Structures are given as structure tokens and as C-alpha cells.
Amino acid sequence: MRTPLLCSHCKRQITGRYFKDYWGNSYHVEHLNKVPTCNYCGRLISRELTKGGTTYSDGRRICMLCHKSAVEDRVKGKLLLKTVHHKLENLGIEILPFRPEFYLIDRSRLKSLAGSSEKQGFARFQRETVNGIIRNFTMDIYILKGLPESSFITACAHELMHIWFYSRNLTDLSPQLEEGSCQFTAYLILKDMISPEASYRIHQLMEDKSPIYGKGFQKVFKMAESKGVKYWLNYVQNHKRIL
Ligand SMILES: [Zn+2]
Ligand SMILES: [Zn+2]
Ligand SMILES: [Zn+2]
């Protein structure tokens, strides 16, 4: 006899239709509209499964498994940002000089800065040019407060790649090539992290079907996986779009 399938939320047996999340938990379909889902891992928030959860003042829901690593402190955030920057340098993605102003912000502030375009962070860049040559630049990096560490790192890598583009005066790339490259940069950092959370972020990147971020990532991924990271970095400096 097969062991009965139990619902990870209510622990009762499942006989009819059910829903399975990325982590292998199965749930009765009827919970889906009633029980809040964690914005960061997709689990249903419950005492048993996620040790509960919390709602941020801007409405985001986060379970306690994700909240454990949440970045809510500016000093911790800046340290992680520097670590990501260092890893990018090792990949040949150099931003010099690197003196970012760094801020943790809520969703309404992010929306007022970035509109609906960026989901977890935003970068602002200003440069001083003399005869067309960049002499100096300043950068502000804004990341949503309270992201679990793996999401925070994803957002940092993405925004740092935008800054790399600006710092090289590469400002007229197609949104698909630019956003896809920024997502791919996050992938490069995540794939070395070897944690279940990092694997989940990679899964999200891979499964994203949106026309700019998702499709862009898939195209850049395909190029860099077959021809290498160096080829891709060279490509973005010599092309405006990706086919
Ligand atoms: Zn149930
Ligand atoms: Zn979660
Ligand atoms: Zn972006």
C-alpha cells in the first residue's frame, strides 16, 4: 500500500487535486487563496512548515525560514554588496573606482525611484566627463529592505551590472540585452553559492517568462554557456541587441 499523501499545511490526507511547491511540499488546492504565500520562497506560511511569518509595512509577506537571513541592517547590506562586487571583479566585471552610496528602502520608495521597472533594487549613476572621457562618477544603490540574503545578493549583482554598463558609457543597449545581462550576472554569483536558497533563485531566473528580463536572461545564458563569459562581456561592448 502506498503511504497516504499528507498536506504540508494542515497535515490531513490529500485525496483530490493538490498543489506542489518547489520544495516538494504538497497542499490542498483550497488553501491557496486563503493562506498567505511567502513572497521569497513560495511556501505557504504556517506555523508547522515555516515557523510562521511576518508582513512588512509595505505589504510584502515573508516566512520565518526566509526572514532568518533577511537583510535589515545597512552595515550588513553594505558588507554583502562589497562581497558581490569583489566576486564580480574576479569574473572580469570591474567597476573602478567603487565608492557606492548604499540605501535600504521600502517598496513605495523603490517605486518612486524606479517606476515599475525594477523589482528589488535600483541604481543611480552620475558622471563627469571631460571631452567625452569619464573623469569621475558617483553611484547610489538602493535595495529593498528585508530581502532574504540570496535575494539581496541577486539584487546587488543585478544593479552592479547596470553600473558597469553606465561606467563604460554603454547606455543604449536594448532592454532585453541589458536586463538579461544583469540577470545573468546574478546567476553567475548564485551558481557559486551552493545553497538550496541560491538554487531556488536560479530556478526563478530560469523559469521567468517575461519578455525583457526572462527572455533576455535566456538569450544571454545560451550565449555565455556556449561561448563563455569573456565572449559575452565582449559582445555587450560591441552590440546593441541580442537575437
Ligand atoms: Zn491541507
Ligand atoms: Zn519564505
Ligand atoms: Zn535592471
Tab-separated table of C-alpha atoms and ligand atoms in Angstrom:
chain	number	residue	atom	x	y	z
A	1	MET	CA	0.000	0.000	0.000
A	2	ARG	CA	1.235	3.490	-0.802
A	3	THR	CA	1.727	5.865	2.080
A	4	PRO	CA	-1.045	8.446	2.015
A	5	LEU	CA	-0.100	11.898	0.728
A	6	LEU	CA	-0.321	14.419	3.546
A	7	CYS	CA	-0.894	18.146	3.155
A	8	SER	CA	2.135	20.123	4.381
A	9	HIS	CA	-0.173	22.854	5.648
A	10	CYS	CA	-2.972	21.097	7.553
A	11	LYS	CA	-1.374	17.631	7.816
A	12	ARG	CA	-4.570	15.967	6.638
A	13	GLN	CA	-4.596	13.437	3.866
A	14	ILE	CA	-4.861	14.625	0.289
A	15	THR	CA	-7.159	12.645	-1.954
A	16	GLY	CA	-8.195	15.047	-4.688
A	17	ARG	CA	-6.358	17.753	-6.552
A	18	TYR	CA	-3.320	19.216	-4.896
A	19	PHE	CA	-0.563	21.738	-5.429
A	20	LYS	CA	3.146	21.034	-5.069
A	21	ASP	CA	5.694	23.792	-4.400
A	22	TYR	CA	9.365	23.931	-5.478
A	23	TRP	CA	10.470	22.437	-2.156
A	24	GLY	CA	8.396	19.286	-2.536
A	25	ASN	CA	5.566	20.298	-0.176
A	26	SER	CA	2.079	19.272	-1.242
A	27	TYR	CA	-1.007	21.292	-0.301
A	28	HIS	CA	-4.775	21.009	-0.694
A	29	VAL	CA	-5.755	23.333	-3.521
A	30	GLU	CA	-8.292	25.114	-1.321
A	31	HIS	CA	-5.544	26.607	0.902
A	32	LEU	CA	-4.029	28.549	-1.946
A	33	ASN	CA	-6.386	31.512	-1.853
A	34	LYS	CA	-6.745	31.568	1.920
A	35	VAL	CA	-3.282	31.027	3.327
A	36	PRO	CA	-0.614	33.661	2.583
A	37	THR	CA	2.354	32.615	0.471
A	38	CYS	CA	5.889	33.730	1.237
A	39	ASN	CA	6.984	36.233	-1.438
A	40	TYR	CA	10.511	34.859	-1.294
A	41	CYS	CA	10.245	31.064	-1.330
A	42	GLY	CA	6.683	30.312	-2.424
A	43	ARG	CA	5.869	28.175	0.616
A	44	LEU	CA	2.525	28.622	2.315
A	45	ILE	CA	3.154	30.482	5.554
A	46	SER	CA	2.192	28.332	8.522
A	47	ARG	CA	3.457	27.584	11.967
A	48	GLU	CA	4.350	23.983	11.202
A	49	LEU	CA	6.002	24.458	7.867
A	50	THR	CA	7.700	27.857	8.052
A	51	LYS	CA	7.625	28.669	11.782
A	52	GLY	CA	5.145	31.381	10.893
A	53	GLY	CA	5.864	34.565	9.036
A	54	THR	CA	5.507	38.301	9.058
A	55	THR	CA	4.205	41.104	6.852
A	56	TYR	CA	6.400	44.117	6.168
A	57	SER	CA	4.866	47.583	6.433
A	58	ASP	CA	4.838	47.806	2.621
A	59	GLY	CA	2.744	44.649	2.324
A	60	ARG	CA	5.388	42.061	1.453
A	61	ARG	CA	4.928	38.686	3.133
A	62	ILE	CA	7.897	36.686	4.322
A	63	CYS	CA	8.071	33.354	6.139
A	64	MET	CA	10.360	32.844	9.105
A	65	LEU	CA	12.660	30.489	7.174
A	66	CYS	CA	13.417	33.346	4.771
A	67	HIS	CA	13.289	36.015	7.448
A	68	LYS	CA	16.172	34.322	9.271
A	69	SER	CA	18.613	35.719	6.727
A	70	ALA	CA	16.754	38.973	5.951
A	71	VAL	CA	18.994	41.986	5.363
A	72	GLU	CA	17.559	44.766	7.505
A	73	ASP	CA	20.748	46.390	8.598
A	74	ARG	CA	22.663	48.837	6.410
A	75	VAL	CA	26.083	47.731	7.641
A	76	LYS	CA	25.378	44.079	6.849
A	77	GLY	CA	23.952	45.110	3.486
A	78	LYS	CA	26.981	47.139	2.542
A	79	LEU	CA	29.288	44.290	3.500
A	80	LEU	CA	27.361	41.873	1.268
A	81	LEU	CA	27.355	44.420	-1.553
A	82	LYS	CA	31.147	44.651	-1.315
A	83	THR	CA	31.450	40.865	-1.353
A	84	VAL	CA	29.359	40.694	-4.524
A	85	HIS	CA	31.457	43.461	-6.076
A	86	HIS	CA	34.613	41.536	-5.265
A	87	LYS	CA	33.253	38.359	-6.861
A	88	LEU	CA	32.347	40.315	-9.983
A	89	GLU	CA	35.876	41.682	-10.185
A	90	ASN	CA	37.153	38.115	-10.223
A	91	LEU	CA	34.881	37.456	-13.195
A	92	GLY	CA	36.359	40.411	-15.066
A	93	ILE	CA	33.473	42.800	-14.321
A	94	GLU	CA	35.348	45.749	-12.853
A	95	ILE	CA	33.854	48.966	-11.563
A	96	LEU	CA	36.519	51.484	-10.698
A	97	PRO	CA	36.518	53.481	-8.513
A	98	PHE	CA	33.987	51.660	-6.365
A	99	ARG	CA	32.558	54.069	-3.812
A	100	PRO	CA	28.824	53.443	-3.715
A	101	GLU	CA	26.283	55.164	-1.525
A	102	PHE	CA	24.069	52.394	-0.266
A	103	TYR	CA	20.459	52.517	0.970
A	104	LEU	CA	17.855	50.008	2.169
A	105	ILE	CA	14.402	51.195	1.166
A	106	ASP	CA	10.777	50.058	1.151
A	107	ARG	CA	8.617	49.271	-1.837
A	108	SER	CA	6.953	52.665	-2.190
A	109	ARG	CA	10.335	54.424	-2.240
A	110	LEU	CA	11.603	51.948	-4.829
A	111	LYS	CA	8.554	52.582	-6.959
A	112	SER	CA	9.040	56.345	-6.778
A	113	LEU	CA	12.671	55.923	-7.861
A	114	ALA	CA	12.377	53.227	-10.492
A	115	GLY	CA	8.739	53.149	-11.564
A	116	SER	CA	7.584	49.620	-12.113
A	117	SER	CA	10.715	48.588	-13.962
A	118	GLU	CA	13.000	47.290	-11.206
A	119	LYS	CA	11.601	44.858	-8.716
A	120	GLN	CA	14.131	44.604	-5.914
A	121	GLY	CA	16.621	47.382	-6.377
A	122	PHE	CA	17.674	50.453	-8.273
A	123	ALA	CA	20.962	52.069	-9.192
A	124	ARG	CA	21.622	55.712	-9.977
A	125	PHE	CA	24.768	56.846	-11.606
A	126	GLN	CA	26.230	60.256	-12.329
A	127	ARG	CA	29.347	61.011	-14.241
A	128	GLU	CA	31.596	63.909	-15.005
A	129	THR	CA	33.035	63.851	-18.477
A	130	VAL	CA	35.845	65.906	-19.948
A	131	ASN	CA	35.986	65.811	-23.750
A	132	GLY	CA	33.781	62.728	-23.731
A	133	ILE	CA	36.040	60.833	-21.330
A	134	ILE	CA	34.617	59.843	-17.956
A	135	ARG	CA	36.682	61.577	-15.257
A	136	ASN	CA	34.680	60.803	-12.177
A	137	PHE	CA	31.461	59.153	-11.191
A	138	THR	CA	29.185	58.661	-8.236
A	139	MET	CA	26.715	55.861	-7.680
A	140	ASP	CA	23.752	55.271	-5.437
A	141	ILE	CA	22.495	51.747	-4.900
A	142	TYR	CA	19.058	51.160	-3.419
A	143	ILE	CA	17.903	47.679	-2.411
A	144	LEU	CA	14.610	46.636	-0.823
A	145	LYS	CA	14.875	46.292	2.921
A	146	GLY	CA	14.294	42.856	4.443
A	147	LEU	CA	15.150	40.660	1.465
A	148	PRO	CA	16.459	37.217	2.376
A	149	GLU	CA	20.204	37.082	1.778
A	150	SER	CA	20.043	35.156	-1.513
A	151	SER	CA	17.529	37.669	-2.947
A	152	PHE	CA	19.587	40.578	-1.661
A	153	ILE	CA	22.699	39.209	-3.374
A	154	THR	CA	20.720	38.672	-6.585
A	155	ALA	CA	19.548	42.301	-6.494
A	156	CYS	CA	23.072	43.623	-5.769
A	157	ALA	CA	24.624	41.699	-8.655
A	158	HIS	CA	21.886	42.924	-10.994
A	159	GLU	CA	22.291	46.589	-10.023
A	160	LEU	CA	26.101	46.419	-10.089
A	161	MET	CA	25.936	45.189	-13.665
A	162	HIS	CA	23.795	48.218	-14.574
A	163	ILE	CA	26.509	50.387	-13.048
A	164	TRP	CA	29.181	48.552	-15.017
A	165	PHE	CA	27.264	49.397	-18.205
A	166	TYR	CA	26.935	53.073	-17.258
A	167	SER	CA	30.544	53.321	-16.212
A	168	ARG	CA	31.581	52.159	-19.687
A	169	ASN	CA	29.194	54.537	-21.376
A	170	LEU	CA	27.128	51.618	-22.681
A	171	THR	CA	23.808	53.397	-22.313
A	172	ASP	CA	21.869	52.486	-25.431
A	173	LEU	CA	21.607	48.706	-25.280
A	174	SER	CA	18.249	47.088	-25.917
A	175	PRO	CA	16.374	46.476	-22.647
A	176	GLN	CA	16.483	42.747	-23.372
A	177	LEU	CA	20.269	42.675	-23.701
A	178	GLU	CA	20.847	44.949	-20.707
A	179	GLU	CA	18.342	43.409	-18.269
A	180	GLY	CA	19.149	39.904	-19.498
A	181	SER	CA	22.835	40.565	-18.845
A	182	CYS	CA	22.101	41.930	-15.366
A	183	GLN	CA	20.071	38.799	-14.580
A	184	PHE	CA	22.857	36.632	-15.949
A	185	THR	CA	25.344	38.416	-13.681
A	186	ALA	CA	23.159	37.459	-10.719
A	187	TYR	CA	23.168	33.885	-11.993
A	188	LEU	CA	26.986	33.845	-12.060
A	189	ILE	CA	27.120	34.841	-8.396
A	190	LEU	CA	24.322	32.465	-7.330
A	191	LYS	CA	25.779	29.416	-9.021
A	192	ASP	CA	28.880	29.551	-6.820
A	193	MET	CA	26.880	29.838	-3.614
A	194	ILE	CA	25.747	26.184	-3.489
A	195	SER	CA	22.808	26.530	-1.111
A	196	PRO	CA	19.172	25.445	-1.515
A	197	GLU	CA	18.124	29.121	-1.493
A	198	ALA	CA	20.610	30.038	-4.227
A	199	SER	CA	19.362	27.094	-6.310
A	200	TYR	CA	15.821	28.378	-5.883
A	201	ARG	CA	16.840	31.872	-7.108
A	202	ILE	CA	18.455	30.251	-10.159
A	203	HIS	CA	15.248	28.275	-10.725
A	204	GLN	CA	13.328	31.586	-10.650
A	205	LEU	CA	15.707	33.156	-13.189
A	206	MET	CA	15.376	30.154	-15.472
A	207	GLU	CA	11.589	29.981	-15.213
A	208	ASP	CA	10.968	33.712	-15.743
A	209	LYS	CA	8.843	34.031	-18.892
A	210	SER	CA	8.659	37.838	-19.025
A	211	PRO	CA	9.701	39.300	-22.397
A	212	ILE	CA	12.556	41.536	-21.188
A	213	TYR	CA	14.039	40.003	-18.003
A	214	GLY	CA	13.122	36.381	-18.678
A	215	LYS	CA	13.721	36.151	-22.416
A	216	GLY	CA	16.779	38.383	-22.104
A	217	PHE	CA	18.272	36.106	-19.470
A	218	GLN	CA	17.645	33.001	-21.561
A	219	LYS	CA	19.379	34.512	-24.591
A	220	VAL	CA	22.398	35.728	-22.616
A	221	PHE	CA	22.598	32.423	-20.753
A	222	LYS	CA	22.631	30.483	-24.013
A	223	MET	CA	25.368	32.690	-25.459
A	224	ALA	CA	27.602	32.678	-22.382
A	225	GLU	CA	27.182	28.972	-21.715
A	226	SER	CA	28.242	28.062	-25.242
A	227	LYS	CA	30.857	30.761	-25.889
A	228	GLY	CA	31.994	31.796	-22.440
A	229	VAL	CA	31.724	34.732	-20.059
A	230	LYS	CA	34.537	36.642	-21.822
A	231	TYR	CA	32.731	36.393	-25.143
A	232	TRP	CA	29.524	37.746	-23.599
A	233	LEU	CA	31.346	40.679	-21.924
A	234	ASN	CA	32.973	41.480	-25.232
A	235	TYR	CA	29.662	41.122	-27.055
A	236	VAL	CA	27.822	43.659	-24.886
A	237	GLN	CA	30.551	46.224	-25.566
A	238	ASN	CA	30.187	45.839	-29.302
A	239	HIS	CA	26.493	45.138	-29.882
A	240	LYS	CA	23.256	46.869	-29.014
A	241	ARG	CA	20.954	43.890	-29.101
A	242	ILE	CA	20.808	40.144	-28.817
A	243	LEU	CA	18.949	37.854	-31.201
B	1	ZN	ZN	-4.411	20.906	3.723
B	2	ZN	ZN	9.931	32.005	2.654
B	3	ZN	ZN	17.669	46.018	-14.220
